[in-house]
């Protein structure tokens, strides 16, 4: 796993809020953190260090984060902070703007400016859940004046580049337990490209991005589209190219340019086939799906021809789908 975890249950009740407050205080720009629920606090938080980018999926009881002008003068790590709200609600006062945010909303703050992040006035114990990202300003290829237009605004994570960024952050959260430290630099690079593309979109500055950043962001968008539509047997390179308003040759070039090592790799069709086989293999090894026919499993992942699936599966894994399922679901041998 990349990073660390905080769980309320791991700390004595009387120390939970202070421990969590200290963790957050050290992880991001210093602020004064208070909560009406400090005496019976609950929080869970991960800190994922992806090179220069810090991602922290979090859930916590309502709390207030106040960063004053004095705190800014004392310490400015020169970061932009992006938050994605997934559950609950939260308010923000920043650079003269006041907004309330709910699920799938995105917002950005600048550590060089004071802010007041506050819970709703209801005083309830509804959890706030979300994913936050902190990254150095110097890594964003946009001028501070253009970014300032975005600060404190309620921005949507439901469509376009915002949706792609949202799904990537949710995926990082869900897969955090299986990520390895060696994954961190690559994931950090991908996230920075997505952030750059998103910022450029919301500031109408997409033409100013370096070509390689636009290409990497487009590739990430296409790969997310493919994963979402693996079940469709009609998902082919021409269909993918048309859906993204690019030529087929450009689609193939993107995949070659973005291959690990930059020396070319899988074709689009080969990558789709591998994802489908991996998904089918995972389902075949799932005890909860033992009664689902093999051909149904294959069809669920866009592989409707049983003979083609069996042949491709054996080529990839050295066993037929039936043999693999029997092996995967067989109880372990008992040793005396």
C-alpha angles and dihedrals in degrees: 000000000000115000134351138297133223120197124177091222090064093062129061110262095245092056101040100096095043092048093049092044090053091049093051092042091056096041098054139018109313114264139160107260121196135164137188085220098054092119093057103022130171128190141149122195141169126198113208114190108204102177106283092351122087118201120187121185107198147176122189145153113264113294138165124236113197119184111184132199088253091056090049091053092048097048133006115170088187095236138145113223120206122190129194114196114212102167137013124009139275138181132221136199110192137148091350095310126114119195142160119221133203138175115330092011120132128204137176133212132186118224089217090067130062118251140182115209108187140172123243115281093247094092093217126145097241110143122245110219130182149109125268130196129200120190137160115270090224090067094061110089094216131092118259089237091060093045091051088066087064099046114115095001121133104241128184125248092185104087144027119353090348090060091048091051091047094051092047092053092046089050091052089053094049095045098040093107092058098042119108129212088248089063093059103085094047094046091047090052092050092048093050090052091050091047091049092049092047094048091047090051096050091045095044090240101118093125090062095062118104111259092242091055092051091047094050092047091049091049091051090049091051093047090052090050091052093050090051092052103038090117091065111091088200091065101119134152093261091051091048092048092049092048090056096040094241133119122263091241091053090051091054091046092052091055093048094047093048096047115122109275092015092256099113127270142176120001117239091257092049092051091050091049092050093049091050093049092047091050092048091047091052091052092048089056093049111104090205089064098044093116095051110103115249093238089054091052090051093047090052088063097048097269104116098160107083095199093051090048093050092049095047092045093052092047091052101041108019093240135080115250090253093051092047093050092049091049094045095048098041114111114251115266115261116237122207 
